[in-house]
């Protein structure tokens, strides 16, 4: 079990309230003690607290005799990529992903480019709580050096993994919205290398995220949508604060949910390798299953979280994995989210088929989705979730799979249900999908009733 230091992915907390520099220092000491020797690469996103936290982590790691290479402000996927590509023993990313600007955090990456598993995080937490840190002598401390070429090395690899020639010949007009996050230093340059006409909005690094909220969705991407509609651009690309997520917007200004784009890219991957496996989380559309099965592949579902997807992708040797929130994993490159290759592959499809992104995505069916928020006092969340694991699957019909890591996910014959306690508000969130409006309403009503009665009796 992951303890209270680590959340869904790494440590993510409000700076000054739940997180201070001593924690960063001791996290660095914990990682150094965990590794015993070798070299760690440390990078950060654009948050105002980033440099300070990275400095404290660095001090902690160096004090154990482990070396540190500093890679500056880069996207999380670039950090994961160079960790594997340049053979570091671990990677540390100072980021709070898409959380509001007052948050900070640390995400840990293994040498195989996968995020630390809960087993590895538990081991780190044990060291952290024990205070039993390795202390190196003054003449055996780790050495610090710098790496300036991380983004360039990443981009060179991406260009070799797509049909860059085909994309270049089309001179696509692309609007990039990095949301003032670390994609500012990556996506616009990648697009330039692909001979695209690039316009970037919210393109200056700024830890206050002045342009928009860091999570890219329909609500936060108003400027990007307008810009596409006004300029007649071919594609919109938007990222979250640390750029491990990407959301694509059609030439009509429609924001496309990640699971539909995964369906498109899975289809593309399976043209070379039929009978392939595709991995996604419980909250992806059933349309993805249909697309994959039709193309001759097999769909595998995991609990929510990109680490869950990455572990399953490695285990079943899948061609692609991803999450509806905009995570794409291409094991041919690494096991971290790879939004940049996803962008290249979308452009490649547009170039080779001659179709617009909107036309391509129209071929992926779309089913109705319903979301509900139910008030639940924080102290009741745990007992309620525990009760639901037994109660809810019994009340549903056509249950295919029940997943209980980080919430309760139920895969149905033709749809799914996800129930999760909010990490920030006193509410429990319900999301359901089914093939018709009537059936999704019926499923949601049933789930709502069971959740409400569980809260009442908790
Ligand atoms: Mg993120």
Coordinates of C-alpha atoms and ligand atoms in Angstrom, one line a residue:
X1 CA 0.0 0.0 0.0
X2 CA 1.1 3.5 -0.8
X3 CA 1.2 5.6 2.4
X4 CA 0.3 9.2 2.8
X5 CA 3.4 10.8 1.4
X6 CA 2.7 9.5 -2.1
X7 CA -0.5 10.1 -4.0
X8 CA -1.7 8.7 -7.4
X9 CA 1.5 9.6 -9.1
X10 CA 4.4 10.7 -6.9
X11 CA 4.2 13.4 -4.2
X12 CA 1.9 16.4 -4.9
X13 CA 1.1 18.9 -2.2
X14 CA 0.4 22.6 -1.5
X15 CA 3.7 24.5 -1.0
X16 CA 3.9 26.1 2.4
X17 CA 1.0 24.1 3.9
X18 CA 1.8 20.4 3.3
X19 CA 5.1 20.6 1.6
X20 CA 8.3 22.4 2.6
X21 CA 12.0 22.3 1.6
X22 CA 12.9 19.9 4.4
X23 CA 10.6 17.4 2.8
X24 CA 12.4 17.9 -0.6
X25 CA 15.8 17.6 1.1
X26 CA 14.7 14.3 2.8
X27 CA 13.1 13.0 -0.4
X28 CA 16.5 13.5 -2.1
X29 CA 18.3 11.8 0.8
X30 CA 15.7 8.9 0.6
X31 CA 16.3 8.4 -3.1
X32 CA 20.1 8.5 -2.7
X33 CA 19.9 6.0 0.1
X34 CA 17.5 3.8 -2.0
X35 CA 20.0 3.8 -4.9
X36 CA 23.2 3.6 -2.9
X37 CA 25.3 4.8 -5.9
X38 CA 25.1 6.1 -9.5
X39 CA 23.6 9.2 -11.1
X40 CA 20.2 10.8 -10.9
X41 CA 18.9 13.3 -13.4
X42 CA 16.7 16.1 -12.0
X43 CA 14.4 18.5 -14.0
X44 CA 11.5 20.7 -13.2
X45 CA 8.4 22.4 -14.7
X46 CA 7.9 26.1 -14.7
X47 CA 6.3 26.4 -11.2
X48 CA 7.5 29.4 -9.0
X49 CA 8.7 26.9 -6.3
X50 CA 10.5 24.6 -8.8
X51 CA 14.1 25.8 -8.7
X52 CA 14.1 25.9 -4.9
X53 CA 12.7 22.4 -4.6
X54 CA 15.0 21.0 -7.2
X55 CA 18.0 22.6 -5.3
X56 CA 16.9 21.0 -2.1
X57 CA 16.4 17.6 -3.8
X58 CA 19.8 17.9 -5.4
X59 CA 21.5 18.7 -2.0
X60 CA 19.8 15.6 -0.5
X61 CA 20.9 13.3 -3.3
X62 CA 24.5 14.6 -3.3
X63 CA 24.8 14.1 0.5
X64 CA 24.4 10.4 0.0
X65 CA 27.3 10.2 -2.5
X66 CA 25.0 9.8 -5.5
X67 CA 25.7 12.2 -8.5
X68 CA 23.2 14.6 -9.9
X69 CA 22.7 15.9 -13.5
X70 CA 20.5 19.0 -13.7
X71 CA 18.4 19.2 -16.9
X72 CA 16.6 22.5 -16.2
X73 CA 12.9 23.2 -17.2
X74 CA 11.7 20.4 -19.5
X75 CA 8.5 18.4 -20.0
X76 CA 8.1 15.3 -17.7
X77 CA 8.2 13.0 -20.8
X78 CA 11.5 14.4 -21.8
X79 CA 12.9 13.7 -18.3
X80 CA 11.6 10.1 -18.5
X81 CA 13.0 9.8 -22.0
X82 CA 16.6 10.9 -21.1
X83 CA 16.5 8.8 -18.0
X84 CA 16.3 5.7 -20.1
X85 CA 18.1 7.0 -23.3
X86 CA 21.2 8.3 -21.4
X87 CA 21.2 5.5 -18.9
X88 CA 20.6 7.3 -15.6
X89 CA 19.8 5.3 -12.5
X90 CA 16.7 7.4 -11.8
X91 CA 14.9 10.6 -12.8
X92 CA 13.3 13.1 -10.6
X93 CA 10.8 15.6 -11.9
X94 CA 9.8 18.5 -9.8
X95 CA 6.1 19.1 -10.8
X96 CA 2.5 19.1 -9.7
X97 CA 1.3 18.2 -13.2
X98 CA -2.0 20.0 -13.9
X99 CA -2.7 21.1 -10.3
X100 CA -3.2 24.8 -9.5
X101 CA 0.0 27.0 -9.2
X102 CA 0.3 26.8 -5.4
X103 CA 1.0 23.0 -5.6
X104 CA 4.4 21.5 -6.0
X105 CA 5.6 17.9 -6.0
X106 CA 8.1 15.3 -7.1
X107 CA 7.6 12.4 -9.5
X108 CA 10.1 9.5 -9.5
X109 CA 11.2 7.7 -12.7
X110 CA 13.0 4.4 -13.0
X111 CA 15.9 3.7 -15.4
X112 CA 13.5 1.9 -17.7
X113 CA 11.5 5.1 -18.1
X114 CA 8.5 3.9 -16.1
X115 CA 7.2 5.9 -13.1
X116 CA 8.1 4.4 -9.7
X117 CA 5.6 1.6 -8.9
X118 CA 3.8 1.6 -5.6
X119 CA 6.2 -1.0 -4.3
X120 CA 9.2 1.3 -5.1
X121 CA 7.3 4.3 -3.6
X122 CA 6.6 2.3 -0.4
X123 CA 10.3 1.5 -0.1
X124 CA 11.2 5.2 -0.5
X125 CA 8.6 6.2 2.1
X126 CA 10.0 3.6 4.5
X127 CA 13.5 5.2 4.2
X128 CA 11.9 8.7 4.4
X129 CA 10.0 7.9 7.6
X130 CA 12.9 6.0 9.3
X131 CA 15.3 9.0 8.9
X132 CA 18.0 6.3 8.2
X133 CA 19.7 8.2 5.4
X134 CA 23.1 7.3 4.0
X135 CA 25.5 10.1 4.9
X136 CA 28.6 10.3 2.7
X137 CA 31.9 11.7 3.9
X138 CA 33.0 15.2 2.8
X139 CA 35.3 13.7 0.2
X140 CA 32.8 11.1 -1.1
X141 CA 29.9 13.4 -1.9
X142 CA 28.1 13.2 -5.2
X143 CA 29.0 15.5 -8.1
X144 CA 26.7 17.9 -9.9
X145 CA 26.7 18.6 -13.6
X146 CA 24.4 20.1 -16.2
X147 CA 22.7 18.7 -19.3
X148 CA 21.5 21.3 -21.9
X149 CA 20.5 19.0 -24.7
X150 CA 17.6 17.0 -23.3
X151 CA 14.9 18.5 -25.5
X152 CA 17.1 18.2 -28.7
X153 CA 17.9 14.6 -28.0
X154 CA 14.2 13.9 -27.5
X155 CA 13.1 15.7 -30.7
X156 CA 15.7 13.8 -32.8
X157 CA 14.4 10.5 -31.6
X158 CA 10.7 11.5 -32.3
X159 CA 11.6 12.6 -35.8
X160 CA 12.9 9.1 -36.5
X161 CA 9.7 7.5 -35.2
X162 CA 7.3 9.1 -37.6
X163 CA 7.0 9.8 -41.3
X164 CA 8.6 13.2 -41.1
X165 CA 8.9 13.5 -44.8
X166 CA 5.2 13.1 -45.4
X167 CA 4.3 15.6 -42.7
X168 CA 6.8 18.2 -43.9
X169 CA 5.4 18.1 -47.4
X170 CA 2.0 19.2 -46.2
X171 CA 3.1 22.4 -44.4
X172 CA 0.3 22.1 -41.8
X173 CA -0.9 25.1 -39.9
X174 CA -0.8 24.2 -36.2
X175 CA -1.7 26.2 -33.1
X176 CA 0.1 25.1 -29.9
X177 CA -1.2 26.0 -26.4
X178 CA 1.4 24.9 -23.8
X179 CA -0.6 26.7 -21.1
X180 CA 2.6 28.5 -19.9
X181 CA 3.9 25.1 -18.9
X182 CA 7.0 23.2 -19.8
X183 CA 5.8 22.2 -23.3
X184 CA 6.8 25.9 -24.2
X185 CA 10.3 24.6 -24.7
X186 CA 9.3 21.6 -26.8
X187 CA 6.2 21.4 -28.9
X188 CA 6.6 24.6 -30.9
X189 CA 10.2 23.5 -31.9
X190 CA 9.1 20.0 -32.8
X191 CA 6.4 21.4 -35.0
X192 CA 8.9 23.7 -36.7
X193 CA 11.1 20.7 -37.4
X194 CA 8.1 19.2 -39.1
X195 CA 7.8 22.2 -41.4
X196 CA 4.5 23.3 -39.8
X197 CA 3.5 26.9 -39.7
X198 CA 3.3 27.2 -35.9
X199 CA 1.5 29.8 -33.8
X200 CA 1.9 29.5 -30.1
X201 CA -0.4 31.0 -27.5
X202 CA 0.3 31.0 -23.7
X203 CA 3.8 30.3 -24.9
X204 CA 6.0 31.9 -22.2
X205 CA 7.1 29.8 -19.2
X206 CA 5.2 31.2 -16.2
X207 CA 4.6 29.3 -12.9
X208 CA 1.5 31.5 -12.2
X209 CA -0.2 30.0 -15.2
X210 CA -1.6 33.4 -16.3
X211 CA -3.1 32.2 -19.6
X212 CA -5.5 29.5 -18.5
X213 CA -6.0 26.7 -15.9
X214 CA -3.4 24.1 -16.3
X215 CA -5.7 21.2 -17.1
X216 CA -6.5 21.3 -20.8
X217 CA -10.2 20.7 -21.4
X218 CA -13.1 22.3 -23.3
X219 CA -13.5 24.9 -20.6
X220 CA -9.9 26.1 -20.4
X221 CA -9.1 26.0 -24.1
X222 CA -11.5 28.7 -25.2
X223 CA -8.7 30.9 -26.7
X224 CA -7.2 28.0 -28.6
X225 CA -10.6 27.1 -30.0
X226 CA -11.3 30.6 -31.1
X227 CA -7.9 31.0 -32.7
X228 CA -8.4 27.8 -34.7
X229 CA -11.8 28.9 -35.9
X230 CA -10.6 32.4 -36.9
X231 CA -7.4 31.4 -38.6
X232 CA -8.6 28.2 -40.3
X233 CA -5.7 26.2 -38.8
X234 CA -5.4 22.4 -39.4
X235 CA -4.9 21.3 -35.8
X236 CA -4.7 22.5 -32.2
X237 CA -2.4 21.0 -29.6
X238 CA -2.7 21.7 -25.9
X239 CA -0.8 20.5 -22.9
X240 CA -1.0 20.5 -19.1
X241 CA 1.6 22.2 -16.9
X242 CA 4.3 19.5 -17.1
X243 CA 3.3 18.3 -20.6
X244 CA 2.7 14.7 -20.0
X245 CA -0.8 15.2 -21.3
X246 CA -1.9 16.4 -24.7
X247 CA -5.3 17.2 -26.0
X248 CA -6.0 17.7 -29.7
X249 CA -8.5 20.1 -31.2
X250 CA -10.0 19.7 -34.7
X251 CA -10.0 22.2 -37.5
X252 CA -13.6 23.0 -36.5
X253 CA -12.5 23.8 -32.9
X254 CA -13.8 20.6 -31.3
X255 CA -11.8 19.4 -28.3
X256 CA -11.4 15.6 -28.7
X257 CA -11.3 13.3 -25.6
X258 CA -8.1 11.3 -25.4
X259 CA -9.8 7.9 -25.7
X260 CA -11.0 8.7 -29.2
X261 CA -7.6 9.8 -30.3
X262 CA -6.1 6.6 -28.8
X263 CA -8.6 4.6 -31.0
X264 CA -7.3 6.4 -34.0
X265 CA -3.6 5.9 -33.2
X266 CA -4.3 2.2 -32.1
X267 CA -5.8 1.6 -35.5
X268 CA -2.7 3.1 -37.2
X269 CA -0.4 1.0 -35.0
X270 CA -2.3 -2.2 -35.9
X271 CA -1.9 -1.7 -39.6
X272 CA 1.6 -3.0 -39.1
X273 CA 0.9 -5.4 -36.3
X274 CA -2.5 -7.1 -36.3
X275 CA -3.5 -9.2 -33.3
X276 CA -2.0 -6.5 -31.1
X277 CA -2.9 -5.5 -27.5
X278 CA -4.0 -2.1 -26.5
X279 CA -4.2 -1.0 -22.9
X280 CA -6.4 1.7 -21.4
X281 CA -8.0 2.6 -18.1
X282 CA -11.5 1.7 -16.9
X283 CA -12.8 5.2 -17.9
X284 CA -12.1 5.1 -21.6
X285 CA -15.0 4.9 -24.0
X286 CA -16.4 1.6 -25.2
X287 CA -15.8 3.0 -28.7
X288 CA -12.1 2.3 -28.2
X289 CA -12.9 -1.4 -27.6
X290 CA -15.0 -1.5 -30.8
X291 CA -12.3 0.1 -32.9
X292 CA -9.5 -2.1 -31.5
X293 CA -11.5 -5.4 -31.9
X294 CA -12.6 -4.4 -35.4
X295 CA -8.9 -3.9 -36.4
X296 CA -8.1 -7.4 -35.1
X297 CA -6.7 -6.4 -31.7
X298 CA -7.4 -7.1 -28.0
X299 CA -8.4 -4.4 -25.5
X300 CA -7.1 -4.6 -21.9
X301 CA -8.4 -2.4 -19.1
X302 CA -6.6 -1.2 -16.0
X303 CA -7.4 1.0 -13.0
X304 CA -6.9 4.7 -13.5
X305 CA -3.3 6.2 -13.5
X306 CA -0.6 6.3 -16.1
X307 CA 1.6 3.9 -14.0
X308 CA -1.1 1.3 -14.1
X309 CA -1.3 1.6 -17.9
X310 CA 2.5 1.5 -18.2
X311 CA 2.9 -1.6 -16.1
X312 CA 0.2 -3.4 -18.1
X313 CA 1.7 -2.3 -21.5
X314 CA 5.0 -3.8 -20.4
X315 CA 3.4 -7.0 -19.1
X316 CA 1.3 -7.8 -22.2
X317 CA 3.7 -6.3 -24.7
X318 CA 1.0 -3.9 -26.0
X319 CA 1.5 -1.6 -29.1
X320 CA 0.0 1.4 -27.4
X321 CA -1.6 2.4 -24.1
X322 CA -3.3 5.5 -22.9
X323 CA -5.9 7.3 -20.8
X324 CA -8.9 9.4 -21.8
X325 CA -7.4 12.5 -20.0
X326 CA -4.8 12.7 -22.7
X327 CA -2.1 10.2 -21.9
X328 CA -0.5 8.2 -24.7
X329 CA 2.2 5.5 -24.1
X330 CA 4.3 4.2 -27.0
X331 CA 6.5 1.3 -25.6
X332 CA 8.6 1.5 -28.8
X333 CA 10.1 4.7 -27.3
X334 CA 9.6 4.4 -23.5
X335 CA 7.0 3.6 -20.9
X336 CA 6.3 7.2 -19.9
X337 CA 3.5 9.3 -21.4
X338 CA 4.6 10.5 -24.8
X339 CA 2.3 13.3 -26.0
X340 CA 4.8 14.6 -28.6
X341 CA 4.9 11.3 -30.5
X342 CA 1.1 11.3 -30.3
X343 CA 1.2 14.7 -32.0
X344 CA 3.6 13.5 -34.7
X345 CA 1.4 10.4 -35.4
X346 CA -1.8 12.5 -35.7
X347 CA 0.0 14.7 -38.3
X348 CA 1.3 11.6 -40.0
X349 CA -2.2 10.2 -40.4
X350 CA -3.4 13.5 -41.7
X351 CA -0.5 13.7 -44.2
X352 CA -0.8 10.1 -45.4
X353 CA -4.6 9.9 -45.7
X354 CA -5.1 13.4 -47.0
X355 CA -8.0 13.7 -44.4
X356 CA -8.4 16.4 -41.8
X357 CA -8.2 15.5 -38.1
X358 CA -11.9 16.2 -37.8
X359 CA -12.6 13.7 -40.7
X360 CA -10.4 11.1 -39.2
X361 CA -11.9 11.3 -35.7
X362 CA -15.4 11.3 -37.1
X363 CA -14.8 7.6 -37.9
X364 CA -14.5 6.8 -34.2
X365 CA -18.0 6.4 -32.6
X366 CA -19.0 8.5 -29.6
X367 CA -21.2 7.3 -26.8
X368 CA -23.0 9.3 -24.1
X369 CA -21.1 10.0 -20.9
X370 CA -22.7 11.2 -17.6
X371 CA -20.9 12.7 -14.6
X372 CA -22.3 13.3 -11.1
X373 CA -20.9 14.7 -7.9
X374 CA -22.3 13.5 -4.6
X375 CA -21.6 15.3 -1.3
X376 CA -19.7 13.1 1.1
X377 CA -17.8 14.3 4.2
X378 CA -14.1 13.5 4.0
X379 CA -14.1 11.2 7.0
X380 CA -16.8 9.0 5.4
X381 CA -15.1 8.6 2.0
X382 CA -13.0 5.5 3.0
X383 CA -15.8 3.5 4.7
X384 CA -18.2 4.4 1.8
X385 CA -15.7 3.3 -0.9
X386 CA -15.0 0.1 1.1
X387 CA -18.7 -0.7 1.2
X388 CA -19.3 0.1 -2.4
X389 CA -16.7 -2.4 -3.6
X390 CA -19.0 -5.2 -2.2
X391 CA -22.3 -3.5 -2.9
X392 CA -22.1 -1.9 -6.3
X393 CA -21.0 -4.7 -8.6
X394 CA -23.9 -6.8 -7.3
X395 CA -26.4 -4.2 -8.3
X396 CA -25.1 -3.8 -11.9
X397 CA -25.9 -6.0 -14.8
X398 CA -23.4 -7.3 -17.4
X399 CA -20.4 -6.9 -15.1
X400 CA -17.2 -8.0 -17.0
X401 CA -14.5 -6.7 -14.7
X402 CA -14.2 -5.0 -11.3
X403 CA -11.0 -2.8 -10.7
X404 CA -10.4 -1.5 -7.2
X405 CA -7.1 0.4 -7.3
X406 CA -7.7 4.2 -6.7
X407 CA -11.5 4.2 -6.8
X408 CA -13.9 1.6 -8.0
X409 CA -14.1 0.9 -11.8
X410 CA -16.6 -1.5 -13.3
X411 CA -16.4 -2.6 -16.9
X412 CA -19.8 -3.6 -18.3
X413 CA -20.8 -5.5 -21.4
X414 CA -21.5 -2.2 -23.2
X415 CA -20.0 0.6 -21.0
X416 CA -18.4 1.3 -17.7
X417 CA -18.8 3.0 -14.3
X418 CA -16.1 4.8 -12.3
X419 CA -16.6 5.9 -8.7
X420 CA -13.8 7.9 -7.0
X421 CA -13.6 10.1 -3.9
X422 CA -12.3 13.6 -4.8
X423 CA -8.8 14.3 -3.5
X424 CA -9.6 17.9 -2.9
X425 CA -13.3 18.3 -2.2
X426 CA -15.8 16.6 0.1
X427 CA -17.5 14.8 -2.8
X428 CA -17.6 11.4 -4.5
X429 CA -17.5 11.5 -8.3
X430 CA -19.4 9.2 -10.5
X431 CA -18.8 8.8 -14.2
X432 CA -20.7 6.4 -16.4
X433 CA -20.8 5.6 -20.1
X434 CA -23.2 3.4 -22.1
X435 CA -24.3 3.1 -25.7
X436 CA -27.6 5.0 -25.5
X437 CA -28.8 8.0 -23.6
X438 CA -31.5 5.9 -21.9
X439 CA -29.1 3.2 -20.7
X440 CA -26.5 5.6 -19.4
X441 CA -29.2 7.5 -17.5
X442 CA -30.5 4.2 -16.0
X443 CA -27.0 3.1 -14.9
X444 CA -26.2 6.5 -13.4
X445 CA -29.4 6.5 -11.4
X446 CA -28.6 3.0 -10.0
X447 CA -25.0 4.0 -9.1
X448 CA -26.2 7.3 -7.5
X449 CA -28.8 5.5 -5.4
X450 CA -26.2 2.9 -4.1
X451 CA -23.6 5.6 -3.3
X452 CA -26.2 7.8 -1.5
X453 CA -27.5 4.9 0.6
X454 CA -23.9 3.9 1.4
X455 CA -23.1 7.5 2.6
X456 CA -26.3 7.5 4.7
X457 CA -25.4 4.3 6.5
X458 CA -21.6 5.0 6.9
Ligands
LIG1 MG1 0.8 16.2 -16.0

